Amino acid sequence: MVVFEIQPINPENYRQQTRRSTLMVIATFAVLAMGLASLAVALLGEAGGDNLRLNIAGVVAGLLITIGLVRCLYWKQAWMSCAVYGWRLKRSLMSVTNVMHHVTAGVQAGDPDAMKLLRFYHLGLTQMHMLDGNSASLGEVSGDIERHLELMQAQRLETDQNQLHDDWLGAVKRFPAAR
């Protein structure tokens, strides 16, 4: 089963859309937090008294409602698509990172699934750095990426691994951790 697929995205458009969606979420939180804190003090507070707990309760309620809105309503909106894609990309990379010691052992053993999984990881990592505008960090791993690409080409494995397959994650776990 395909867990995630890398899509071609323009980095400038990505950054512009994620800034816009971030501002929308921040504005939602600010309005809800301030509004609910003020409402709590107005309804339950004491004039001239210590209303800190009510203010905090209003902010926490605003945070919880904002989280709910993001997950249930905003997540499906077109203006959130780049932010959702970035989140899913990072989650997919993290799922590979969590088994990287097995992936490394599988690559050393010449396992095709481990090699494909590492190639997906490299392609996803490259895209993540490009989308975030962080090409300096990418330079640190470019040698490893090139060496792995050459190894895959030498073994005649498909190098265009834009999909993360669930069975790859399971298959590499049979390899003991590389030391």
Short mmCIF file of C-alpha atoms in Angstrom, two decimals:
data_model
loop_
_atom_site.label_atom_id
_atom_site.label_comp_id
_atom_site.label_asym_id
_atom_site.label_seq_id
_atom_site.Cartn_x
_atom_site.Cartn_y
_atom_site.Cartn_z
CA MET A 1 0.00 0.00 0.00
CA VAL A 2 1.27 3.48 -0.89
CA VAL A 3 1.53 5.61 2.26
CA PHE A 4 2.73 8.82 0.60
CA GLU A 5 3.70 10.06 -2.83
CA ILE A 6 6.12 12.91 -3.54
CA GLN A 7 4.45 15.51 -5.77
CA PRO A 8 6.21 18.20 -7.82
CA ILE A 9 5.64 21.50 -6.02
CA ASN A 10 7.08 24.93 -6.73
CA PRO A 11 9.06 25.96 -3.62
CA GLU A 12 8.11 29.64 -3.91
CA ASN A 13 4.39 28.82 -4.17
CA TYR A 14 4.74 26.36 -1.31
CA ARG A 15 6.34 28.93 1.00
CA GLN A 16 3.80 31.60 0.03
CA GLN A 17 0.82 29.30 0.64
CA THR A 18 2.18 27.93 3.91
CA ARG A 19 2.80 31.47 5.19
CA ARG A 20 -0.78 32.38 4.30
CA SER A 21 -2.25 29.29 5.98
CA THR A 22 -0.06 29.85 9.05
CA LEU A 23 -1.34 33.41 9.35
CA MET A 24 -4.93 32.16 9.07
CA VAL A 25 -4.40 29.66 11.88
CA ILE A 26 -2.62 32.25 14.05
CA ALA A 27 -5.41 34.77 13.45
CA THR A 28 -8.02 32.16 14.36
CA PHE A 29 -6.18 31.32 17.57
CA ALA A 30 -5.68 34.98 18.52
CA VAL A 31 -9.34 35.88 18.00
CA LEU A 32 -10.60 32.79 19.84
CA ALA A 33 -8.12 33.02 22.71
CA MET A 34 -8.64 36.73 23.33
CA GLY A 35 -12.39 36.49 22.81
CA LEU A 36 -12.87 33.50 25.09
CA ALA A 37 -10.57 34.94 27.78
CA SER A 38 -12.51 38.21 27.72
CA LEU A 39 -15.83 36.38 27.74
CA ALA A 40 -14.78 34.22 30.68
CA VAL A 41 -13.71 37.27 32.69
CA ALA A 42 -16.87 39.18 31.76
CA LEU A 43 -19.18 36.31 32.73
CA LEU A 44 -17.37 34.74 35.66
CA GLY A 45 -14.77 37.24 36.80
CA GLU A 46 -14.69 39.65 39.68
CA ALA A 47 -14.31 43.39 39.11
CA GLY A 48 -10.88 44.36 40.39
CA GLY A 49 -10.18 40.74 41.35
CA ASP A 50 -7.57 38.25 40.19
CA ASN A 51 -8.90 36.81 36.93
CA LEU A 52 -5.69 35.17 35.77
CA ARG A 53 -7.18 31.66 35.93
CA LEU A 54 -10.12 32.71 33.78
CA ASN A 55 -7.80 34.33 31.24
CA ILE A 56 -5.69 31.18 31.08
CA ALA A 57 -8.81 29.03 30.77
CA GLY A 58 -10.01 31.21 27.87
CA VAL A 59 -6.66 30.92 26.09
CA VAL A 60 -6.57 27.14 26.58
CA ALA A 61 -10.13 26.84 25.29
CA GLY A 62 -9.16 28.99 22.28
CA LEU A 63 -6.18 26.71 21.62
CA LEU A 64 -8.30 23.56 21.81
CA ILE A 65 -10.97 24.99 19.51
CA THR A 66 -8.29 26.16 17.06
CA ILE A 67 -6.78 22.66 16.99
CA GLY A 68 -10.23 21.21 16.37
CA LEU A 69 -10.92 23.68 13.56
CA VAL A 70 -7.58 22.94 11.90
CA ARG A 71 -8.05 19.17 12.05
CA CYS A 72 -11.75 19.04 11.14
CA LEU A 73 -12.36 22.05 8.90
CA TYR A 74 -9.21 23.82 7.72
CA TRP A 75 -7.33 20.59 6.86
CA LYS A 76 -9.69 19.99 3.92
CA GLN A 77 -9.49 23.52 2.49
CA ALA A 78 -7.54 24.26 -0.69
CA TRP A 79 -5.60 27.07 0.98
CA MET A 80 -4.18 24.51 3.46
CA SER A 81 -3.10 21.96 0.84
CA CYS A 82 0.59 22.93 0.83
CA ALA A 83 0.80 22.91 4.62
CA VAL A 84 -0.92 19.51 4.74
CA TYR A 85 1.43 18.17 2.05
CA GLY A 86 4.48 19.43 3.96
CA TRP A 87 3.20 17.89 7.18
CA ARG A 88 2.57 14.54 5.46
CA LEU A 89 6.01 14.64 3.79
CA LYS A 90 7.73 15.24 7.12
CA ARG A 91 5.68 12.50 8.80
CA SER A 92 6.67 10.07 6.01
CA LEU A 93 10.33 10.97 6.38
CA MET A 94 10.05 10.50 10.13
CA SER A 95 8.58 7.02 9.65
CA VAL A 96 11.70 6.12 7.66
CA THR A 97 14.00 7.83 10.17
CA ASN A 98 12.45 5.70 12.94
CA VAL A 99 13.68 2.51 11.20
CA MET A 100 16.85 3.98 9.67
CA HIS A 101 19.12 1.59 11.57
CA HIS A 102 17.27 -1.31 9.90
CA VAL A 103 17.32 0.48 6.52
CA THR A 104 21.09 0.92 6.76
CA ALA A 105 21.55 -2.77 7.60
CA GLY A 106 19.28 -3.74 4.70
CA VAL A 107 21.20 -1.54 2.26
CA GLN A 108 24.48 -3.08 3.45
CA ALA A 109 22.95 -6.52 2.83
CA GLY A 110 21.90 -5.45 -0.69
CA ASP A 111 18.15 -5.72 -0.03
CA PRO A 112 16.17 -4.07 -2.87
CA ASP A 113 13.34 -2.91 -0.57
CA ALA A 114 15.77 -1.24 1.80
CA MET A 115 17.53 0.41 -1.13
CA LYS A 116 14.24 1.71 -2.54
CA LEU A 117 13.20 2.95 0.89
CA LEU A 118 16.47 4.82 1.31
CA ARG A 119 16.07 6.32 -2.17
CA PHE A 120 12.56 7.51 -1.28
CA TYR A 121 13.98 9.02 1.89
CA HIS A 122 16.69 10.83 -0.07
CA LEU A 123 14.19 12.17 -2.62
CA GLY A 124 11.79 13.27 0.13
CA LEU A 125 14.58 14.86 2.14
CA THR A 126 15.76 16.73 -0.96
CA GLN A 127 12.26 18.02 -1.61
CA MET A 128 11.74 19.01 2.02
CA HIS A 129 14.95 21.04 2.03
CA MET A 130 14.03 22.68 -1.28
CA LEU A 131 10.51 23.53 -0.11
CA ASP A 132 11.83 24.97 3.16
CA GLY A 133 14.56 26.89 1.32
CA ASN A 134 17.26 25.09 3.30
CA SER A 135 19.72 24.02 0.60
CA ALA A 136 22.72 24.38 2.95
CA SER A 137 21.66 21.33 4.98
CA LEU A 138 21.08 19.41 1.77
CA GLY A 139 24.71 19.94 0.79
CA GLU A 140 25.81 17.98 3.85
CA VAL A 141 24.13 14.78 2.64
CA SER A 142 24.50 15.16 -1.13
CA GLY A 143 27.53 12.84 -1.20
CA ASP A 144 25.58 10.06 0.52
CA ILE A 145 22.66 10.61 -1.85
CA GLU A 146 24.92 10.35 -4.92
CA ARG A 147 26.69 7.22 -3.65
CA HIS A 148 23.37 5.50 -2.98
CA LEU A 149 22.04 6.52 -6.41
CA GLU A 150 25.13 5.02 -8.08
CA LEU A 151 24.72 1.82 -6.04
CA MET A 152 21.10 1.49 -7.16
CA GLN A 153 22.04 2.13 -10.80
CA ALA A 154 24.78 -0.51 -10.58
CA GLN A 155 22.19 -3.01 -9.36
CA ARG A 156 19.75 -1.90 -12.07
CA LEU A 157 17.11 -0.82 -9.56
CA GLU A 158 14.55 1.84 -10.46
CA THR A 159 15.82 5.13 -8.99
CA ASP A 160 12.57 7.10 -9.37
CA GLN A 161 11.15 6.12 -5.96
CA ASN A 162 8.55 8.83 -5.35
CA GLN A 163 6.21 6.59 -3.37
CA LEU A 164 6.55 5.32 0.17
CA HIS A 165 5.21 1.78 0.43
CA ASP A 166 4.05 0.43 3.77
CA ASP A 167 5.48 -3.02 3.04
CA TRP A 168 9.00 -1.52 2.66
CA LEU A 169 8.82 -0.22 6.22
CA GLY A 170 7.82 -3.67 7.46
CA ALA A 171 10.33 -5.53 5.30
CA VAL A 172 13.39 -3.67 6.59
CA LYS A 173 12.60 -4.51 10.20
CA ARG A 174 13.89 -8.04 9.63
CA PHE A 175 17.43 -6.68 9.44
CA PRO A 176 19.27 -6.26 12.73
CA ALA A 177 20.35 -2.73 13.57
CA ALA A 178 23.51 -1.65 11.76
CA ARG A 179 26.41 -0.67 13.98
#
